[in-house]
Amino acid sequence: MRSKAELGRADAVACVELLFFAYRDFTGDADAVLEEYGFGRAHHRVLHFVSRNPGLRVAQLLDILKITKQSLARVLKQLIDEGFIAQREGAADRRERRLYVTAKGGKLTHKLTTLQVRRIEAAFAQSGPETETATRRFLLAMIAEPDRARVEALIGLSDRGATKDPI
Amino acid sequence: MRSKAELGRADAVACVELLFFAYRDFTGDADAVLEEYGFGRAHHRVLHFVSRNPGLRVAQLLDILKITKQSLARVLKQLIDEGFIAQREGAADRRERRLYVTAKGGKLTHKLTTLQVRRIEAAFAQSGPETETATRRFLLAMIAEPDRARVEALIGLSDRGATKDPI
DNA sequence: CAAATAAGTCAACATGACTGACATAACCTC
DNA sequence: GAGGTTATGTCAGTCATGTTGACTTATTTG
């Protein structure tokens, strides 16, 4: 029992390690499946965000992922060439290449998401369902502004709607 | 209000994204400092775990990091050459090269840890101190066995003792 | 002494980041 | 309509960090 609401350094260090191991295993499930397709985590991120935001522009995706367009180009090209992602000209601005997952891409994304969702659900089942709200508030608070607001809006939307799965 | 204690898929997907963004920003603070030293995240991980477990054997470190010894060799050699980590022969078994942070290495580790701890503390301050226990339980539950037990023991120890900072 | 173990090393390779420079098409503004 | 801006794509080279496979050395253990 510490007197203050403040964390001891040791407690915070524990969280550092928890985050490291939790994230490593969180991504591990999907990594294994991706390997079968010859894809990596970079492909997964692209699939995920395109699937979640159909019609996403390349520039927006770059902003979300915080990588350079040269880095994105390689994985995006592969995903397009192999038919997981499709591009369509923007209706208003024909310079834009709006990104969409194809049926094939949506299927893979769904498979990957399901793995991650399962681990999260299993974790909450074990830690107690009441830990969900707290965890979400903490994770959101960990995100640096100005992304926090954007993420809040992103997940805020999906919280309400029906299961708007990408496929 | 969902009728069950079960998460909706949309809620779990929200957690997927929260984890992605939270982890990205969590590591970002330290990455910036590491760059000044010409180090990367790999060096940070080595420093962290050696600092937390003085006298760690190479084989144990490999097991924690789940990388090959050839991968470790490169970063470890740099850290040793530049005086951040020291090796000492095992007392009982002279084949072992027990790893320790030097004063220099401890200082850097402390600096990096402080950055991460600050973000975590700021996050809890914002999400409410009552979210701490819940978050820690969730993160622990996210870790796959058999690591979960090991991590539990690791942080369990440090939870109690006085601030056993590595330097 | 032989075998197993702890660690180190050499070489080659893959992935996914990066910088910098430049190309193309479409839009916008004067 | 010319000229600048924007969205995107691409070429070329580099770096960090991971991989496999093969082999060495020192030491402990059976």
XYZ file of C-alpha atoms (C1' of nucleotides) in Angstrom:
394
model
C 0.000 0.000 0.000
C 1.646 3.150 -1.139
C 0.422 6.359 0.425
C 0.083 8.231 -2.837
C -1.766 7.654 -6.038
C 1.662 7.870 -7.636
C 3.371 4.798 -8.973
C 6.633 3.675 -7.472
C 9.421 3.441 -10.003
C 9.519 -0.314 -9.557
C 5.839 -0.545 -10.411
C 6.322 1.492 -13.530
C 9.332 -0.621 -14.525
C 7.132 -3.667 -14.140
C 4.753 -2.073 -16.624
C 7.629 -1.490 -19.026
C 8.361 -5.190 -19.056
C 4.720 -6.176 -19.172
C 4.285 -4.018 -22.238
C 7.324 -5.545 -23.895
C 6.291 -9.152 -23.379
C 2.599 -8.551 -23.968
C 3.263 -6.818 -27.253
C 5.711 -9.453 -28.371
C 3.159 -12.203 -27.875
C 0.311 -10.082 -29.179
C 2.010 -9.766 -32.537
C 3.398 -13.292 -32.509
C 0.109 -14.989 -33.381
C -0.352 -13.023 -36.562
C 3.330 -13.174 -37.515
C 3.120 -16.949 -37.803
C 0.215 -16.784 -40.250
C 1.797 -13.981 -42.259
C 4.850 -16.097 -42.812
C 2.791 -18.633 -44.735
C 1.944 -15.878 -47.178
C 5.482 -14.577 -47.375
C 4.337 -11.394 -45.670
C 5.643 -9.551 -42.656
C 4.281 -7.262 -40.021
C 4.476 -4.340 -42.401
C 1.981 -6.027 -44.723
C -0.283 -6.709 -41.791
C -0.377 -3.090 -40.762
C -1.267 -2.003 -44.270
C -3.996 -4.621 -44.560
C -5.376 -3.696 -41.191
C -5.647 0.031 -41.711
C -6.891 -0.213 -45.277
C -9.476 -2.704 -44.149
C -10.561 -0.444 -41.321
C -10.630 2.645 -43.531
C -11.804 1.652 -46.998
C -10.898 4.243 -49.578
C -7.918 5.418 -47.580
C -5.505 7.602 -49.498
C -1.820 6.704 -49.666
C -0.837 9.919 -47.915
C -3.186 9.158 -45.028
C -1.791 5.679 -44.671
C 1.733 7.080 -44.548
C 0.635 9.423 -41.811
C -0.882 6.620 -39.758
C 2.084 4.293 -40.132
C 4.664 7.068 -39.858
C 6.921 5.559 -42.490
C 8.224 6.927 -45.773
C 6.454 6.324 -49.047
C 9.457 4.366 -50.311
C 9.050 1.947 -47.427
C 5.344 1.671 -47.993
C 5.774 1.237 -51.733
C 7.443 -2.142 -51.437
C 4.845 -3.797 -49.274
C 1.944 -2.067 -50.923
C 3.129 -3.159 -54.359
C 3.310 -6.753 -53.197
C -0.154 -6.606 -51.681
C -1.561 -5.117 -54.872
C 0.296 -7.480 -57.198
C -0.918 -10.474 -55.264
C -4.493 -9.227 -55.195
C -4.948 -8.428 -51.528
C -5.423 -4.724 -52.033
C -6.983 -2.790 -54.888
C -6.563 0.817 -55.927
C -9.213 3.030 -57.460
C -8.911 6.548 -58.739
C -10.464 9.146 -56.471
C -13.871 10.312 -57.732
C -13.274 13.984 -57.057
C -9.491 14.031 -57.439
C -8.156 11.638 -60.014
C -4.608 11.866 -58.686
C -5.653 9.939 -55.626
C -5.307 6.172 -55.483
C -7.915 5.131 -52.980
C -7.053 1.881 -51.264
C -9.451 -0.977 -50.629
C -8.995 -4.550 -49.506
C -10.172 -7.112 -52.036
C -12.239 -10.125 -50.995
C -8.970 -12.047 -50.707
C -7.381 -9.283 -48.653
C -10.386 -8.960 -46.408
C -10.348 -12.679 -45.772
C -6.712 -12.635 -44.678
C -7.233 -9.543 -42.568
C -10.195 -11.173 -40.902
C -8.118 -14.247 -40.128
C -5.332 -12.171 -38.602
C -7.675 -9.953 -36.650
C -9.473 -12.972 -35.276
C -6.221 -14.312 -33.859
C -5.449 -11.057 -32.131
C -8.991 -10.620 -30.911
C -8.926 -14.102 -29.443
C -5.839 -13.383 -27.410
C -7.323 -10.133 -26.181
C -10.588 -11.786 -25.259
C -8.792 -14.609 -23.499
C -6.728 -12.074 -21.596
C -9.784 -10.143 -20.440
C -11.516 -13.358 -19.510
C -8.575 -14.093 -17.275
C -7.920 -10.635 -15.881
C -11.588 -9.991 -15.322
C -14.017 -8.215 -17.625
C -13.947 -5.163 -15.387
C -10.356 -4.589 -16.443
C -11.404 -3.742 -19.970
C -12.460 -0.141 -19.520
C -9.448 0.599 -17.351
C -7.045 -0.955 -19.840
C -8.512 0.947 -22.738
C -8.288 4.201 -20.891
C -4.659 3.521 -20.009
C -3.665 2.528 -23.522
C -5.355 5.582 -24.965
C -3.539 7.790 -22.470
C -0.242 6.228 -23.579
C -0.712 7.556 -27.101
C 1.000 10.859 -27.802
C -0.996 13.808 -29.021
C -2.051 14.586 -31.682
C -2.642 10.931 -32.509
C -4.591 10.300 -29.366
C -7.545 12.339 -30.494
C -7.523 10.646 -33.873
C -7.370 7.165 -32.394
C -10.104 8.083 -29.991
C -12.321 9.077 -32.877
C -11.375 5.986 -34.850
C -12.205 3.521 -32.137
C -15.050 5.624 -30.890
C -16.809 5.126 -34.198
C -16.237 1.421 -34.368
C -17.367 1.014 -30.791
C -20.876 1.837 -31.671
C -21.613 0.567 -35.170
C -22.511 -3.032 -35.876
C -19.574 -5.354 -36.574
C -18.410 -3.506 -39.647
C -16.001 -6.195 -40.714
C -14.076 -5.397 -43.827
C -15.256 -8.395 -45.813
C -24.217 -2.019 -22.782
C -23.582 -5.528 -23.944
C -25.472 -8.259 -22.183
C -22.449 -10.499 -21.686
C -19.097 -10.066 -20.082
C -17.764 -10.957 -23.505
C -16.168 -8.342 -25.675
C -17.726 -7.464 -28.974
C -15.386 -7.931 -31.894
C -15.387 -4.189 -32.493
C -14.234 -3.603 -28.920
C -11.434 -6.072 -29.290
C -10.408 -4.522 -32.604
C -10.272 -1.193 -30.818
C -7.845 -2.788 -28.386
C -5.740 -4.057 -31.271
C -5.311 -0.515 -32.498
C -4.799 0.908 -29.038
C -2.002 -1.565 -28.475
C -0.391 -0.676 -31.785
C -0.386 3.068 -31.225
C 0.380 2.880 -27.523
C 3.370 0.651 -28.100
C 4.661 2.785 -30.933
C 4.675 5.879 -28.754
C 5.891 3.976 -25.721
C 9.077 2.992 -27.549
C 9.398 6.292 -29.379
C 10.703 8.256 -26.390
C 13.645 5.958 -25.845
C 14.352 5.520 -29.550
C 15.131 9.198 -29.852
C 17.746 9.050 -27.082
C 19.265 5.836 -28.389
C 19.857 7.472 -31.720
C 22.251 9.946 -30.101
C 24.370 6.993 -29.033
C 24.149 5.243 -32.374
C 22.112 2.504 -30.760
C 18.795 0.966 -31.644
C 15.998 -0.780 -29.876
C 17.980 -3.999 -29.821
C 20.651 -2.368 -27.694
C 18.010 -1.007 -25.383
C 16.527 -4.418 -24.780
C 19.916 -5.868 -23.912
C 20.725 -2.999 -21.573
C 17.366 -3.279 -19.904
C 17.411 -6.976 -19.190
C 21.051 -7.084 -18.160
C 20.442 -4.157 -15.879
C 17.428 -5.842 -14.364
C 19.209 -9.172 -14.005
C 22.839 -8.548 -13.134
C 24.998 -11.567 -13.819
C 22.661 -12.806 -16.527
C 24.116 -15.522 -18.722
C 24.133 -15.112 -22.490
C 21.915 -18.156 -22.967
C 19.312 -16.698 -20.617
C 19.342 -13.408 -22.430
C 18.818 -15.203 -25.726
C 15.862 -16.981 -24.201
C 14.301 -13.758 -22.971
C 14.797 -11.891 -26.229
C 13.981 -14.886 -28.410
C 16.626 -14.065 -30.976
C 19.612 -16.028 -32.242
C 23.024 -15.663 -30.688
C 24.374 -14.290 -33.954
C 21.841 -11.458 -33.772
C 22.670 -10.808 -30.169
C 26.416 -10.955 -30.811
C 26.406 -7.845 -32.936
C 24.677 -5.547 -30.472
C 26.294 -7.103 -27.431
C 29.746 -6.649 -28.915
C 29.055 -2.981 -29.516
C 27.781 -2.477 -25.976
C 30.835 -4.214 -24.545
C 33.309 -2.445 -26.816
C 31.846 0.916 -25.906
C 31.873 0.128 -22.217
C 28.151 -0.083 -21.471
C 28.213 -3.747 -20.541
C 30.900 -5.842 -18.869
C 31.430 -9.591 -18.831
C 32.832 -11.631 -16.011
C 33.651 -15.309 -15.896
C 31.154 -17.360 -13.948
C 32.444 -18.221 -10.489
C 31.267 -21.812 -10.527
C 31.420 -22.420 -14.271
C 34.189 -20.593 -16.048
C 32.628 -21.106 -19.467
C 29.924 -18.633 -18.552
C 30.247 -14.948 -19.356
C 28.040 -13.270 -16.818
C 26.699 -9.935 -18.021
C 26.604 -6.750 -16.000
C 25.949 -3.122 -16.842
C 28.844 -0.805 -16.129
C 28.341 2.545 -14.425
C 28.100 4.068 -17.897
C 25.590 1.445 -19.023
C 23.538 1.821 -15.879
C 23.387 5.540 -16.367
C 22.056 5.205 -19.897
C 19.593 2.525 -18.877
C 18.357 4.717 -16.077
C 17.856 7.584 -18.479
C 15.896 5.427 -20.890
C 13.826 3.809 -18.193
C 12.986 7.176 -16.733
C 11.550 8.297 -20.051
C 9.357 5.235 -20.295
C 8.333 5.416 -16.676
C 7.326 9.027 -17.118
C 5.014 8.216 -19.969
C 3.477 5.379 -18.011
C 2.999 7.548 -14.949
C 1.510 10.328 -17.019
C -0.852 7.830 -18.625
C -2.030 6.489 -15.274
C -2.413 9.993 -13.954
C -4.739 10.637 -16.846
C -6.601 7.354 -16.964
C -6.984 7.282 -13.198
C -4.779 5.496 -10.680
C -7.394 2.808 -10.242
C -6.668 1.646 -13.774
C -3.211 0.467 -12.800
C -4.030 -2.872 -11.244
C -6.473 -3.694 -13.995
C -3.990 -2.820 -16.719
C -1.242 -4.873 -15.158
C -3.513 -7.862 -14.859
C -4.556 -7.535 -18.480
C -1.018 -7.157 -19.786
C 0.140 -10.145 -17.785
C -2.728 -12.203 -19.148
C -1.677 -11.242 -22.671
C 1.667 -12.977 -22.242
C 1.804 -16.527 -23.539
C 2.792 -19.342 -21.254
C 5.384 -20.337 -20.223
C 6.732 -16.781 -20.174
C 3.834 -15.482 -18.175
C 4.916 -17.256 -15.028
C 8.473 -16.072 -15.473
C 7.446 -12.468 -15.991
C 5.134 -12.699 -13.030
C 8.019 -13.795 -10.846
C 10.289 -11.146 -12.288
C 7.986 -8.245 -11.653
C 6.633 -9.800 -8.509
C 10.065 -9.517 -6.945
C 10.641 -5.958 -7.966
C 7.180 -5.011 -6.831
C 8.062 -5.578 -3.260
C 11.701 -4.734 -2.638
C 12.924 -1.167 -2.386
C 13.715 0.547 -5.684
C 16.426 -1.831 -6.730
C 17.655 0.278 -9.567
C 20.490 -1.275 -11.452
C 22.994 1.454 -10.860
C 39.452 -39.150 -22.243
C 35.156 -38.304 -24.734
C 30.991 -35.927 -24.973
C 28.215 -32.181 -23.857
C 27.760 -27.320 -22.911
C 28.546 -22.041 -23.052
C 29.970 -18.875 -25.834
C 32.003 -16.676 -29.899
C 32.655 -16.111 -34.887
C 32.436 -16.136 -40.147
C 29.636 -15.765 -44.146
C 25.550 -15.062 -46.640
C 20.996 -13.486 -46.813
C 15.997 -11.173 -45.972
C 13.119 -7.635 -44.282
C 11.813 -3.248 -43.508
C 13.257 0.954 -42.278
C 15.907 5.287 -44.169
C 17.691 9.420 -47.540
C 17.881 11.781 -51.880
C 16.616 12.531 -56.464
C 13.526 12.502 -59.991
C 9.022 11.335 -63.030
C 4.202 11.661 -64.007
C -0.276 13.009 -63.882
C -3.827 15.937 -62.249
C -5.382 19.888 -59.929
C -5.435 24.863 -58.898
C -4.460 29.739 -59.490
C -3.327 33.756 -61.770
C -3.374 28.335 -70.762
C 1.023 28.593 -68.310
C 3.072 27.559 -64.181
C 3.149 25.983 -59.569
C 1.437 22.571 -56.225
C -0.046 18.112 -54.916
C -0.558 12.880 -54.941
C 1.744 9.223 -56.163
C 5.298 6.258 -57.992
C 10.068 4.820 -58.659
C 15.275 4.253 -58.851
C 19.395 3.750 -56.230
C 21.935 3.163 -52.223
C 22.372 2.529 -47.134
C 21.464 0.814 -42.409
C 19.614 -1.997 -38.480
C 18.236 -6.163 -37.103
C 16.677 -10.364 -37.786
C 17.659 -15.238 -40.045
C 20.518 -20.089 -41.301
C 24.400 -22.935 -41.381
C 28.968 -24.197 -40.246
C 32.659 -24.078 -37.315
C 35.988 -22.900 -33.131
C 37.375 -22.585 -28.345
C 37.248 -23.288 -23.599
C 35.360 -25.765 -19.973
C 32.692 -28.966 -17.474
C 30.833 -33.489 -16.851
C 30.095 -38.471 -17.356
